[in-house]
Amino acid sequence: MGSFDPASGGMTRRGLLAGAAVSAAGVATAPLLAQAMVDLRLPGGNGARPMTTAFPGKGSMILQRMHPPLLETPMSVFNGDVFTPNEQFFVRWHWGDIPAAIDVDSYRLRITGHVDRALSIGLEQLLKLPRMELAAVNQCSGNSRGLFQPRVPGAQWGHGAMGNAKWLGVPLRHVLDLAGVKAGAVQVRFGGRDKAVVAGAPSFRKALDIDHARDGEVMIAFGMNGEQLPLLNGFPCRLVVPGWFSTYWIKALDSIEVLPQADDDFWMAKAYRIPTAPGANVVPGSKDFPTMPINRMIPRSWVTSLEEGQAIRFDPVIPVGGIAMGGDCGVARVSVSADGGHSWYAADLGPDHGKYSFRRWDARVPLRARGKVALMSRCWNTAGEAQPIRPIWNPGGYLRGNIETTTITVG
Ligand SMILES: Nc1nc2c(c(=O)[nH]1)N[C@H]1C(S)=C(S)[C@@H](COP(=O)(O)O)O[C@H]1N2
Ligand SMILES: [Mo]
C-alpha cells in the first residue's frame, strides 16, 4: 500500500483478493483466530464475537458477519492515534456481490442525468483534477446499535463501527461543474460497484440534495491516511460526506446521477430513516411516526484509556483519556466524571485536526471510592449541543449519542 503516491498521481492495480472471505461462494473455511474472542457486553446478551484476520488489507478485527463483511474496530484502537489505521478501519457492505478486484485501467466514474454533458472519467483523469484533503469521522448510522434497549433488529454493533481518516480527493462540486448541472436539479444520487445478489433487490444507492453535493466539502476520495483506499473500504474511490453518517459515503463509486426530482429509491424512501421527533427519539415499540432520511451526525465521546471491566489500583487522582467528535461541527469541550455523573471535570483537548475529525482529550479525575467506578465523558460541540444523559430509542437503532459509561474496578 506504500506504493500509492498521491503526488505522482499513481494508483496501483489491485490483484484478486485471496481467500473465501470476500468471494460470493462459501465462507465456512475462512480462518478465525482460534482463541481470541471479544465481549461487546451488549445489554441484551450474546455480545461475544470472534476476532478475525481473514480479510485482505485488514488486521485484527471483530467479526460481526462474514459475508458480506461486517468488521468492527476494537475499542483499544481508538486509544492509539486519533486517525484510525486503514488496517483496522471498520467495514460494512450491504450486498453480497462486492468488488473482489478492480481493474484501474478500465474503471470509469459516470456522471449522468440532469447535466449539460454526461461524463465518463477514468482514474488517471480523476487524479489530475484539483485536490483537497480533509479529516473526517466515518460512522455507521447503526454504530452502537447493540446497546439499544429494548433491542432492535440489525447488526449488533458495539462502538467500533466508526473510524477517523484523512481523506484525499477531488471536490464533488468540481466534477459536477465539469458535467454542467442543469437548472432544476434537485438531488444527486450515488452508486457503487457492488451488486445485489437477490434478483430484483435494489442496488445500494444514496442521494444528497444538490446544494449539499455542491458545498465544496463533499468529495470523491481516493486517498485515506496517505494510502490508497483498502478494497474493503471502497477502492479506488468513494464519496466522503463530512459530518454525515457513512450510509452516504458510497464505496467503489462509479455512478453519479443528477436528478430533477428527489430520489424515491428504496434506500432513501424506505431505509435509513429516522423519526422526525427531537433527537430521533420515540417510545420503544412505536411504529407509525413521521420519518426523514438520516443525515448529520451528533456529538459523541468515549473513554478509551481504560476498558470496561478493567481493574486498577486506588489513587486519589487518576488519568482518564479518550476521544470525542462534534458531529457536523467541531468539539468545543469535554467533561469527565469518575463517580457516575455526580461531579464533572474539564478535560484538556488534544490537537485540532479540523471540525469533522476525532479529537483526543485527557483529564485528571479524583477517585472518591473503591470498588466499581463508573467513568463517563460528555462532549459539547461548537454549536452548543451536548450529549444527552439518557439513551434514545428508535426501531432502526440509529443516532445513539448519549453519555457512555465505562465501569472499572478500583482495588
Ligand atoms: N457501494 C457501497 N457503499 C457503501 C455501502 C455499501 O453497502 N455499498 N455501505 C455504506 C454504509 S451503511 C457504511 S456504514 C459505510 C461503511 O464504510 P466502510 O466500510 O469504509 O467503513 O459504507 C457505506 N457505503
Ligand atoms: Mo452503515
Coordinates of C-alpha atoms and ligand atoms in Angstrom, one line a residue, residues 89-95 138-141 157 161 167 191-194 204 224 232-234 238 246-253 272, ligand 1:
F89 CA -10.8 0.7 9.9
F90 CA -14.3 -0.9 10.1
V91 CA -16.0 -2.4 7.1
R92 CA -19.7 -2.6 6.2
W93 CA -21.3 -3.8 2.9
H94 CA -25.0 -4.4 2.3
W95 CA -25.0 -6.8 -0.7
N138 CA -16.9 7.9 9.1
Q139 CA -19.6 6.5 11.4
C140 CA -22.2 3.9 10.5
S141 CA -25.8 5.0 11.2
W157 CA -22.5 -3.2 16.7
A161 CA -18.5 0.9 13.5
W167 CA -9.3 11.8 3.1
G191 CA -24.0 4.2 -6.7
G192 CA -21.0 1.8 -6.5
R193 CA -19.6 -1.4 -7.9
D194 CA -21.3 -3.8 -5.5
F204 CA -27.4 0.3 -2.8
M224 CA -7.1 7.5 3.0
L232 CA -13.0 -3.3 1.5
N233 CA -13.2 0.5 2.2
G234 CA -14.1 1.4 -1.4
R238 CA -15.5 6.6 -2.5
S246 CA -21.5 6.9 6.4
T247 CA -24.5 5.4 4.7
Y248 CA -24.0 8.3 2.2
W249 CA -20.3 7.5 1.8
I250 CA -20.7 5.3 -1.3
K251 CA -17.7 3.0 -1.8
A252 CA -16.3 1.9 -5.2
L253 CA -18.2 4.9 -6.5
Y272 CA -32.2 4.6 6.8
Ligands
LIG1 N1 -21.0 0.8 -2.5 C1 -21.4 0.8 -1.2 N2 -21.0 1.8 -0.4 C2 -21.4 1.8 0.9 C3 -22.1 0.8 1.4 C4 -22.5 -0.3 0.6 O1 -23.1 -1.3 1.0 N3 -22.1 -0.3 -0.7 N4 -22.5 0.8 2.8 C5 -22.5 2.2 3.4 C6 -22.6 2.1 4.9 S1 -24.1 1.8 5.5 C7 -21.5 2.2 5.7 S2 -21.6 2.2 7.3 C8 -20.2 2.6 5.1 C9 -19.0 1.8 5.7 O2 -17.8 2.3 5.2 P1 -16.5 1.4 5.4 O3 -16.8 0.0 5.1 O4 -15.4 2.1 4.6 O5 -16.2 1.6 6.9 O6 -20.1 2.4 3.7 C10 -21.2 2.9 3.0 N5 -21.0 2.9 1.6

